[in-house]
Coordinates of C-alpha atoms in Angstrom, one line a residue:
Chain A
V112 CA 0.0 0.0 0.0
T113 CA 1.6 3.3 -1.1
P114 CA 0.5 6.3 1.0
E115 CA -1.0 9.0 -1.1
R116 CA 0.6 12.0 0.6
V117 CA 3.8 11.9 2.7
A118 CA 5.7 14.8 4.2
I119 CA 9.4 14.6 5.1
A120 CA 10.7 17.0 7.6
G121 CA 14.4 17.3 7.2
L122 CA 15.9 17.1 3.7
G123 CA 19.4 15.7 4.4
L124 CA 20.7 12.4 3.2
I125 CA 18.2 10.2 4.9
G126 CA 15.1 12.4 4.4
S127 CA 15.9 12.9 0.7
S128 CA 16.5 9.2 0.2
I129 CA 13.2 8.3 1.8
G130 CA 11.5 11.0 -0.4
A131 CA 13.1 9.6 -3.5
A132 CA 12.0 6.0 -2.7
L133 CA 8.4 7.1 -1.9
R134 CA 8.1 9.2 -5.1
R135 CA 9.3 6.2 -7.1
A136 CA 6.6 4.1 -5.3
G137 CA 3.9 6.7 -6.4
S138 CA 3.4 8.9 -3.3
Y139 CA 3.1 12.7 -3.5
V140 CA 6.0 13.8 -1.3
S141 CA 6.3 17.3 0.2
G142 CA 9.4 18.3 2.1
Y143 CA 10.2 20.7 4.9
D144 CA 13.7 22.0 5.8
P145 CA 14.5 25.1 7.8
A146 CA 17.3 25.8 5.3
A147 CA 16.1 27.2 1.9
P148 CA 19.1 25.7 0.0
A149 CA 18.3 22.2 1.3
C150 CA 14.7 22.7 0.1
E151 CA 15.9 23.8 -3.3
A152 CA 18.4 20.9 -3.6
A153 CA 15.9 18.2 -2.7
E154 CA 13.3 19.7 -5.0
S155 CA 15.5 20.3 -8.0
L156 CA 17.0 16.8 -7.7
G157 CA 13.5 15.4 -7.7
H158 CA 13.6 13.7 -4.3
V159 CA 10.4 15.6 -3.3
Q160 CA 7.7 17.1 -5.5
S161 CA 7.6 20.3 -3.4
A162 CA 9.6 21.7 -0.6
S163 CA 9.1 24.6 1.8
T164 CA 10.8 26.3 4.8
D165 CA 7.3 26.5 6.2
L166 CA 6.5 23.5 8.3
S167 CA 2.7 23.9 8.3
A168 CA 2.6 24.3 4.5
A169 CA 4.8 21.3 3.9
L170 CA 2.9 19.0 6.3
R171 CA -0.7 20.0 5.4
G172 CA -2.7 17.1 4.1
A173 CA -0.1 14.4 4.7
Q174 CA -1.2 10.9 5.9
L175 CA 2.4 10.1 7.0
V176 CA 5.0 12.5 8.4
V177 CA 8.6 11.4 8.6
L178 CA 10.9 13.4 10.8
A179 CA 14.3 13.0 9.4
A180 CA 16.6 15.3 11.4
P181 CA 19.1 15.2 14.2
V182 CA 17.5 14.1 17.5
A183 CA 17.4 17.6 19.0
A184 CA 15.5 18.9 16.0
I185 CA 13.2 15.9 16.1
L186 CA 12.3 16.7 19.7
D187 CA 11.5 20.3 18.6
L188 CA 9.4 19.2 15.6
L189 CA 7.2 16.5 17.2
Q190 CA 4.5 18.6 18.8
P191 CA 4.3 21.1 15.9
A192 CA 4.1 18.2 13.4
T193 CA 1.0 16.7 15.2
V194 CA -0.7 20.1 14.9
A195 CA 0.3 20.7 11.2
A196 CA -0.8 17.2 10.1
P197 CA -3.9 16.3 12.1
G198 CA -4.6 12.6 12.1
A199 CA -1.3 11.7 10.3
T200 CA 1.0 9.0 11.4
I201 CA 4.1 10.7 12.8
M202 CA 7.4 8.7 12.6
D203 CA 10.9 9.8 13.2
V204 CA 14.1 8.2 11.9
G205 CA 16.6 9.6 14.4
S206 CA 19.7 7.6 15.5
V207 CA 18.8 7.4 19.2
K208 CA 15.3 6.3 20.2
G209 CA 14.9 6.7 24.0
P210 CA 14.5 10.5 24.2
V211 CA 12.3 10.7 21.1
V212 CA 9.9 7.9 22.1
S213 CA 9.7 9.3 25.7
H214 CA 8.7 12.7 24.2
M215 CA 6.2 11.1 21.9
A216 CA 4.5 9.3 24.8
E217 CA 3.9 12.6 26.5
L218 CA 2.1 14.2 23.5
E219 CA -1.7 14.5 23.4
D220 CA -1.5 12.6 20.1
A221 CA 0.9 10.0 21.4
Q222 CA -1.1 7.1 19.9
R223 CA -0.3 8.1 16.3
C224 CA 3.5 8.5 16.9
V225 CA 6.1 5.8 16.4
G226 CA 9.9 5.8 16.5
G227 CA 12.1 4.4 13.7
H228 CA 15.7 4.1 12.8
P229 CA 17.0 2.8 9.4
I230 CA 20.5 1.1 9.9
A231 CA 21.8 2.7 6.7
G232 CA 23.7 5.7 5.8
K233 CA 26.9 7.0 4.3
E234 CA 29.8 9.0 5.7
T235 CA 28.6 11.8 3.4
S236 CA 25.5 14.0 4.0
G237 CA 23.0 16.1 2.1
A238 CA 20.4 15.7 -0.6
A239 CA 23.1 15.5 -3.2
H240 CA 24.1 12.1 -1.9
A241 CA 20.5 10.8 -1.6
D242 CA 19.7 7.4 -3.0
A243 CA 16.3 5.7 -3.3
A244 CA 18.0 2.3 -2.8
L245 CA 19.8 3.3 0.4
F246 CA 17.5 1.2 2.6
M247 CA 17.3 -1.9 0.3
G248 CA 17.9 -5.0 2.4
R249 CA 19.0 -3.0 5.4
P250 CA 17.6 -3.3 8.9
F251 CA 15.0 -0.7 9.9
V252 CA 14.2 -0.6 13.6
L253 CA 10.7 0.4 14.7
T254 CA 10.1 1.4 18.3
P255 CA 6.5 1.8 19.2
H256 CA 5.7 3.1 22.7
E257 CA 2.9 1.9 25.1
T258 CA 0.1 3.8 23.4
T259 CA 1.2 3.6 19.8
T260 CA -1.8 2.0 18.0
P261 CA -1.5 -1.1 15.9
E262 CA -2.6 1.0 12.9
T263 CA 0.2 3.4 13.4
L264 CA 2.8 0.6 13.7
E265 CA 1.3 -0.9 10.5
T266 CA 1.7 2.3 8.6
A267 CA 5.3 2.4 9.7
E268 CA 5.9 -1.2 8.7
N269 CA 4.3 -0.5 5.4
L270 CA 6.8 2.4 4.8
V271 CA 9.7 0.0 5.7
A272 CA 8.4 -2.5 3.2
L273 CA 8.2 0.2 0.5
L274 CA 11.8 1.1 1.2
G275 CA 12.8 -2.5 0.7
A276 CA 14.2 -2.7 4.3
K277 CA 13.9 -5.4 6.9
P278 CA 11.8 -4.4 9.9
I279 CA 12.9 -5.0 13.5
V280 CA 10.2 -4.1 16.1
T281 CA 11.7 -3.6 19.6
T282 CA 11.7 -1.2 22.5
A283 CA 13.6 2.2 22.3
Q284 CA 15.7 1.0 25.3
E285 CA 16.8 -2.2 23.6
H286 CA 17.6 -0.3 20.4
D287 CA 19.7 2.2 22.2
R288 CA 21.7 -0.5 24.1
V289 CA 22.4 -2.5 20.9
V290 CA 23.4 0.5 18.7
A291 CA 25.8 1.7 21.4
R292 CA 27.7 -1.6 20.7
T293 CA 27.1 -2.0 17.0
S294 CA 27.3 1.6 15.7
H295 CA 28.3 4.2 18.3
L296 CA 31.3 2.4 19.7
P297 CA 32.6 1.6 16.2
Q298 CA 32.2 5.3 15.3
V299 CA 34.2 6.4 18.4
L300 CA 37.0 3.8 17.8
S301 CA 37.3 5.0 14.2
S302 CA 37.7 8.6 15.4
V303 CA 40.2 7.6 18.1
L304 CA 42.3 5.9 15.4
A305 CA 42.1 8.8 13.0
S306 CA 42.9 11.4 15.8
N307 CA 46.2 9.7 16.6
L308 CA 47.6 9.7 13.1
L309 CA 50.8 11.7 12.6
P310 CA 52.1 13.4 9.5
G311 CA 53.8 10.8 7.3
D312 CA 51.7 7.9 8.6
A313 CA 49.8 7.9 5.3
E314 CA 52.9 6.5 3.6
Y315 CA 52.2 3.3 5.6
A316 CA 48.5 3.2 5.0
G317 CA 47.0 -0.2 4.1
S318 CA 43.4 -1.0 3.2
G319 CA 42.9 -1.9 6.9
L320 CA 43.7 1.6 8.1
L321 CA 41.5 3.2 5.4
D322 CA 38.5 0.9 6.3
M323 CA 39.0 1.5 10.0
T324 CA 39.1 5.3 9.7
R325 CA 36.2 5.7 7.2
L326 CA 33.5 6.3 9.9
A327 CA 35.7 9.1 11.3
L328 CA 34.8 11.0 8.1
S329 CA 31.2 11.4 9.4
D330 CA 29.7 14.7 10.4
P331 CA 31.1 15.6 13.9
S332 CA 28.1 17.8 14.7
L333 CA 25.6 15.0 14.0
W334 CA 27.7 12.5 16.0
T335 CA 28.1 14.8 19.0
G336 CA 24.3 14.8 19.2
I337 CA 24.1 11.0 18.9
L338 CA 26.8 10.6 21.6
K339 CA 25.0 13.1 23.8
W340 CA 21.5 11.5 23.5
N341 CA 22.8 7.9 24.1
R342 CA 25.4 8.9 26.6
M343 CA 24.4 6.4 29.3
N344 CA 24.8 3.4 27.1
I345 CA 27.9 4.8 25.3
T346 CA 29.9 5.8 28.4
S347 CA 29.5 2.2 29.6
E348 CA 30.7 0.8 26.2
L349 CA 33.6 3.3 26.2
R350 CA 34.7 2.2 29.6
R351 CA 34.4 -1.4 28.9
A352 CA 36.5 -1.0 25.8
A353 CA 39.1 1.1 27.7
A354 CA 39.3 -1.7 30.4
Q355 CA 39.9 -4.3 27.7
L356 CA 42.7 -2.2 26.1
E357 CA 44.3 -1.7 29.6
L358 CA 44.0 -5.5 30.3
L359 CA 45.6 -6.4 27.0
A360 CA 48.4 -3.9 27.5
A361 CA 49.1 -5.5 30.9
Q362 CA 49.0 -9.0 29.4
L363 CA 51.4 -8.0 26.7
Q364 CA 53.8 -6.3 29.2
R365 CA 54.0 -9.5 31.3
E366 CA 54.1 -11.6 28.1
S367 CA 51.0 -13.6 29.0
L368 CA 50.6 -14.7 25.4
P369 CA 48.0 -17.5 25.9
E370 CA 45.7 -14.8 27.3
V371 CA 46.4 -12.5 24.3
F372 CA 45.8 -15.4 21.9
D373 CA 42.5 -16.3 23.6
F374 CA 41.3 -12.8 23.2
M375 CA 42.3 -12.6 19.5
E376 CA 40.8 -16.0 18.9
S377 CA 37.4 -15.2 20.6
A378 CA 37.3 -12.0 18.6
Q379 CA 37.9 -13.9 15.4
D380 CA 35.1 -16.3 16.3
R381 CA 32.6 -13.5 16.9
A382 CA 33.6 -11.7 13.7
R383 CA 33.0 -14.9 11.8
E384 CA 29.7 -15.5 13.6
L385 CA 28.6 -12.0 12.7
R386 CA 29.1 -12.7 9.0
R387 CA 27.3 -16.0 9.2
E388 CA 24.3 -14.4 10.9
V389 CA 24.3 -11.4 8.4
A390 CA 24.4 -13.9 5.5
A391 CA 21.7 -16.1 6.9
Chain B
V25 CA 66.7 -6.6 -13.3
T26 CA 65.1 -9.9 -12.6
P27 CA 67.0 -12.2 -10.3
E28 CA 67.7 -15.6 -11.9
R29 CA 67.2 -17.8 -8.8
V30 CA 65.1 -16.8 -5.8
A31 CA 64.2 -18.9 -2.8
I32 CA 61.2 -18.2 -0.7
A33 CA 61.2 -19.7 2.9
G34 CA 57.6 -19.8 4.1
L35 CA 54.8 -20.5 1.5
G36 CA 51.8 -18.8 3.1
L37 CA 49.9 -15.9 1.6
I38 CA 52.8 -13.5 1.4
G39 CA 55.5 -15.9 0.4
S40 CA 53.4 -17.5 -2.3
S41 CA 52.3 -14.1 -3.6
I42 CA 56.0 -13.0 -3.9
G43 CA 56.8 -16.3 -5.6
A44 CA 54.0 -15.9 -8.1
A45 CA 55.1 -12.3 -8.9
L46 CA 58.7 -13.3 -9.4
R47 CA 57.9 -16.3 -11.6
R48 CA 55.8 -14.0 -13.8
A49 CA 58.8 -11.7 -14.0
G50 CA 61.0 -14.6 -15.2
S51 CA 62.8 -15.8 -12.1
Y52 CA 63.3 -19.5 -11.2
V53 CA 61.6 -19.6 -7.7
S54 CA 62.2 -22.5 -5.3
G55 CA 60.2 -22.7 -2.1
Y56 CA 60.7 -24.0 1.4
D57 CA 58.0 -24.7 4.0
P58 CA 58.2 -27.0 7.0
A59 CA 54.7 -28.2 6.2
A60 CA 54.5 -30.6 3.2
P61 CA 50.9 -29.7 2.4
A62 CA 52.0 -26.0 2.1
C63 CA 54.8 -27.1 -0.3
E64 CA 52.4 -29.1 -2.4
A65 CA 49.8 -26.3 -2.5
A66 CA 52.3 -23.6 -3.6
E67 CA 53.9 -25.9 -6.2
S68 CA 50.6 -27.2 -7.7
L69 CA 49.2 -23.7 -7.8
G70 CA 52.3 -22.6 -9.7
H71 CA 53.5 -20.0 -7.3
V72 CA 56.9 -21.7 -7.2
Q73 CA 58.6 -24.0 -9.6
S74 CA 59.7 -26.4 -6.9
A75 CA 59.1 -26.7 -3.2
S76 CA 60.7 -28.7 -0.5
T77 CA 60.5 -29.3 3.3
D78 CA 64.3 -29.3 3.2
L79 CA 65.7 -25.8 3.8
S80 CA 69.2 -26.5 2.3
A81 CA 67.7 -28.1 -0.8
A82 CA 65.3 -25.2 -1.4
L83 CA 67.8 -22.4 -0.9
R84 CA 70.8 -24.0 -2.8
G85 CA 72.0 -21.7 -5.6
A86 CA 69.6 -18.8 -4.8
Q87 CA 70.9 -15.2 -5.3
L88 CA 68.0 -13.9 -3.2
V89 CA 66.4 -15.5 -0.2
V90 CA 63.1 -14.1 1.1
L91 CA 62.1 -15.2 4.6
A92 CA 58.3 -15.0 4.6
A93 CA 57.2 -16.4 7.9
P94 CA 56.0 -15.2 11.3
V95 CA 58.7 -13.3 13.2
A96 CA 59.6 -16.2 15.6
A97 CA 60.2 -18.5 12.6
I98 CA 62.2 -15.8 10.8
L99 CA 64.5 -15.5 13.8
D100 CA 65.1 -19.3 13.6
L101 CA 65.6 -19.3 9.9
L102 CA 68.1 -16.4 9.6
Q103 CA 71.4 -18.1 10.4
P104 CA 70.6 -21.4 8.6
A105 CA 69.6 -19.4 5.6
T106 CA 73.0 -17.7 5.4
V107 CA 74.6 -21.1 5.5
A108 CA 72.3 -22.7 2.9
A109 CA 72.6 -19.9 0.4
P110 CA 76.2 -18.6 0.6
G111 CA 76.6 -15.1 -0.9
A112 CA 72.9 -14.6 -1.4
T113 CA 71.0 -11.5 -0.2
I114 CA 68.8 -12.5 2.7
M115 CA 65.7 -10.5 3.2
D116 CA 62.7 -11.0 5.5
V117 CA 59.2 -9.8 5.1
G118 CA 58.0 -10.0 8.8
S119 CA 55.5 -7.6 10.3
V120 CA 57.8 -6.4 13.1
K121 CA 61.4 -5.3 12.2
G122 CA 63.2 -4.5 15.4
P123 CA 63.9 -8.0 16.7
V124 CA 64.7 -9.3 13.1
V125 CA 67.1 -6.6 12.2
S126 CA 68.9 -6.8 15.6
H127 CA 69.3 -10.5 15.0
M128 CA 70.6 -9.9 11.5
A129 CA 73.2 -7.4 12.8
E130 CA 74.6 -10.1 15.0
L131 CA 75.2 -12.6 12.2
E132 CA 78.6 -13.2 10.7
D133 CA 77.0 -12.4 7.3
A134 CA 75.2 -9.4 8.5
Q135 CA 76.2 -7.3 5.6
R136 CA 74.0 -9.3 3.1
C137 CA 70.9 -9.2 5.3
V138 CA 68.1 -6.6 5.1
G139 CA 64.7 -6.2 6.7
G140 CA 61.5 -5.7 4.7
H141 CA 57.8 -5.4 5.3
P142 CA 55.2 -5.1 2.5
I143 CA 52.1 -3.2 3.8
A144 CA 49.7 -5.6 2.0
G145 CA 47.8 -8.6 3.0
K146 CA 44.4 -10.1 3.4
E147 CA 42.4 -11.3 6.4
T148 CA 42.8 -14.8 4.8
S149 CA 46.0 -16.9 4.7
G150 CA 47.7 -19.6 2.8
A151 CA 48.9 -20.3 -0.8
A152 CA 45.3 -20.7 -2.0
H153 CA 44.7 -17.0 -1.6
A154 CA 48.1 -15.9 -3.1
D155 CA 48.0 -13.1 -5.7
A156 CA 50.9 -11.9 -7.8
A157 CA 49.3 -8.4 -7.8
L158 CA 49.0 -8.2 -4.0
F159 CA 51.8 -5.7 -3.7
M160 CA 51.0 -3.5 -6.7
G161 CA 51.0 0.2 -5.6
R162 CA 51.3 -0.8 -1.9
P163 CA 54.0 0.5 0.4
F164 CA 57.0 -1.8 1.0
V165 CA 59.2 -0.8 3.9
L166 CA 62.9 -1.7 3.8
T167 CA 64.9 -1.5 7.0
P168 CA 68.7 -2.0 6.4
H169 CA 70.9 -2.1 9.6
E170 CA 74.3 -0.5 10.0
T171 CA 76.3 -3.0 8.1
T172 CA 73.9 -3.8 5.3
T173 CA 75.8 -3.1 2.1
P174 CA 74.5 -0.7 -0.6
E175 CA 74.4 -3.7 -3.0
T176 CA 72.2 -5.7 -0.5
L177 CA 69.8 -2.8 -0.2
E178 CA 69.8 -2.4 -4.0
T179 CA 68.8 -6.0 -4.5
A180 CA 65.9 -5.5 -2.1
E181 CA 64.8 -2.3 -3.8
N182 CA 64.9 -4.2 -7.1
L183 CA 62.6 -6.9 -5.7
V184 CA 60.2 -4.1 -4.5
A185 CA 60.2 -2.7 -8.0
L186 CA 59.5 -6.1 -9.5
L187 CA 56.5 -6.5 -7.2
G188 CA 55.1 -3.1 -8.3
A189 CA 55.3 -1.8 -4.8
K190 CA 56.5 1.6 -3.4
P191 CA 59.7 1.4 -1.4
I192 CA 60.1 3.3 2.0
V193 CA 63.6 3.0 3.4
T194 CA 63.8 3.7 7.1
T195 CA 65.0 2.3 10.4
A196 CA 63.5 -0.8 12.1
Q197 CA 62.7 1.4 15.1
E198 CA 60.8 4.0 13.1
H199 CA 58.9 1.2 11.2
D200 CA 57.8 -0.5 14.4
R201 CA 56.6 2.8 16.0
V202 CA 54.6 3.7 12.9
V203 CA 52.9 0.3 12.3
A204 CA 51.9 0.2 16.0
R205 CA 49.7 3.2 15.2
T206 CA 48.7 2.4 11.6
S207 CA 48.3 -1.4 11.7
H208 CA 48.6 -3.0 15.1
L209 CA 46.2 -0.6 17.1
P210 CA 43.6 -0.9 14.3
Q211 CA 43.8 -4.7 14.5
V212 CA 43.3 -4.6 18.3
L213 CA 40.4 -2.2 18.1
S214 CA 38.7 -4.3 15.5
S215 CA 39.1 -7.3 17.8
V216 CA 37.8 -5.4 20.8
L217 CA 34.6 -4.5 18.8
A218 CA 34.1 -8.0 17.6
S219 CA 34.7 -9.6 21.0
N220 CA 31.9 -7.5 22.6
L221 CA 29.2 -8.5 20.1
L222 CA 26.2 -10.3 21.6
P223 CA 23.9 -12.9 19.9
G224 CA 21.3 -10.9 17.9
D225 CA 23.5 -7.9 17.2
A226 CA 23.9 -9.1 13.7
E227 CA 20.3 -8.0 13.0
Y228 CA 21.5 -4.4 13.5
A229 CA 24.7 -4.8 11.5
G230 CA 25.4 -2.0 9.0
S231 CA 28.4 -1.7 6.6
G232 CA 30.3 0.3 9.3
L233 CA 30.2 -2.6 11.7
L234 CA 31.3 -5.1 9.0
D235 CA 34.2 -2.9 7.9
M236 CA 35.2 -2.3 11.5
T237 CA 35.3 -6.0 12.4
R238 CA 37.0 -7.2 9.2
L239 CA 40.5 -7.1 10.6
A240 CA 39.3 -9.2 13.5
L241 CA 39.0 -12.1 11.1
S242 CA 42.8 -12.3 10.8
D243 CA 44.8 -15.3 12.1
P244 CA 45.0 -15.0 16.0
S245 CA 48.2 -16.9 16.2
L246 CA 50.0 -14.7 13.7
W247 CA 48.7 -11.6 15.5
T248 CA 49.7 -12.9 18.9
G249 CA 53.2 -13.0 17.6
I250 CA 53.1 -9.5 16.1
L251 CA 51.7 -8.1 19.4
K252 CA 54.4 -9.9 21.3
W253 CA 57.3 -8.7 19.2
N254 CA 56.2 -5.1 19.0
R255 CA 54.8 -5.0 22.6
M256 CA 56.7 -1.9 23.7
N257 CA 55.2 0.3 21.1
I258 CA 51.8 -1.4 21.1
T259 CA 51.2 -1.2 24.9
S260 CA 51.8 2.5 24.7
E261 CA 49.3 2.9 21.8
L262 CA 46.8 0.7 23.7
R263 CA 47.1 2.8 26.9
R264 CA 46.9 6.1 24.9
A265 CA 43.6 4.8 23.2
A266 CA 42.3 3.6 26.6
A267 CA 42.9 7.1 28.1
Q268 CA 41.2 8.8 25.2
L269 CA 38.1 6.5 25.7
E270 CA 38.0 7.2 29.4
L271 CA 38.3 11.0 28.8
L272 CA 35.5 10.9 26.2
A273 CA 33.3 8.9 28.7
A274 CA 33.9 11.6 31.4
Q275 CA 33.2 14.4 28.9
L276 CA 29.9 12.8 27.9
Q277 CA 28.9 12.1 31.4
R278 CA 29.3 15.7 32.4
E279 CA 27.9 16.8 29.0
S280 CA 30.9 18.8 28.0
L281 CA 29.7 18.7 24.4
P282 CA 32.1 21.3 22.9
E283 CA 35.0 19.0 23.9
V284 CA 33.3 16.0 22.4
F285 CA 32.7 18.0 19.2
D286 CA 36.3 19.1 19.1
F287 CA 37.5 15.5 19.3
M288 CA 35.1 14.3 16.6
E289 CA 36.0 17.2 14.4
S290 CA 39.8 16.8 14.7
A291 CA 39.4 13.1 14.0
Q292 CA 37.4 14.0 10.8
D293 CA 40.2 16.4 9.8
R294 CA 42.8 13.7 10.2
A295 CA 40.8 11.1 8.4
R296 CA 40.4 13.5 5.5
E297 CA 44.1 14.4 5.5
L298 CA 45.0 10.7 5.4
R299 CA 42.9 10.2 2.2
R300 CA 44.4 13.3 0.6
E301 CA 47.9 12.1 1.4
V302 CA 47.2 8.6 0.2
A303 CA 45.8 10.0 -3.1
A304 CA 48.7 12.3 -3.6

């Protein structure tokens, strides 16, 4: 089922990509962005049929509103979106779900709100890099709260299907715990590696170093927000990783090589398991 | 200048790949490996013309001997190799250079020994994955010691050119400091990430997580040796990274977001710089 009218609030990489996919599926897609150049880019590239810096104008008549902005902006947009699009399903696609879903639950129109997070992206940003196929085969987490109606969740699941993504329905809390491990810690470790590089190190760069520092290219402002909003889970992941590095340093210093080997071997096992599970 | 007869001691991924490239260039390549199945694989795949589990037989008559084994095995092979191939240039391609070059310097035939390390590889191992083009365009570090003759270094540089690699001539100490940062720390961080994954996390796996855990697939036994032999440099890198993670956790906990942003931004700058330098 293709929704007739969809509004996308936030015309960056993710919002524009969702717009492009929905247009292709046959929806009329209107876009909102506070920045006029973002509106112009998304409209001229054809990711949305119309775009406006006026939220009410962009959301009017939509059956589905997708909030595709950094978490802080999503929090600001939620209540105005329920007013601008009465009766519409309101879904966000922010990277951290706890604070968004808590805020949704407090709204008068809580029952038509649902959290979402596509596990897809690029280290680039903006409408210019948008891609209707960005979500194909990728996980898309949906986090309803206690009063989200089954119809609201169904509308969100329908959107996930139109994007070609694989839905995972879970709680905001579980989502935030898992992504701290699978997305936010990898981001920080990539940034740690990159931040320590010295002039001349590039001469020695292999494909491993380039792969391991790719995430560090991501937008620091966006990531500061993600780290902030998921700070409880992330600080615990950071401290666990720091303790592991300290332990390994101590083992190496006293040449406890069987312990070092066990660590490297169990990591290899997990890395293989991950690939088997992803392929399955 | 293609050397007429080359012997490769150690017929794993790197040794077999060097063999394959040299054969293609016109050398007669004989191989040694203590494991008969490795000899059979390298020979039947055509990476070497002949292979033997007898070191003296394999090295006899060679003008250039390449020791392509884990560091501990290289240390054991050095002196026997000088005896089995009198007058030949002896070069190793181990991942840590300090202990190898120190051992070379103590040999009677020190002047014809030189350290080497191609910055190339795969997370797989063995002759079956060998590739004559593995070193094309890749850095290849050469670490002569004080008594290495200019002719010995020239022979090594000639090999690097035949492999299509880019030579970097430096000291073993400098090499080991740089690779701790550009190769060994990335390996450990990849293993830390993989080791923390829980069942079910694969559902959430994006391309970032797969990229960041690829190095963790590498041979744990080989890597335990590398971590051991470069432990002085590596423990200091591990402790620096651990301190950075602790600092970031503290900044997040007290919501010092400008500091978090500065860290993420400086990491982005370095990651971009790395790519500019690699492309240049």
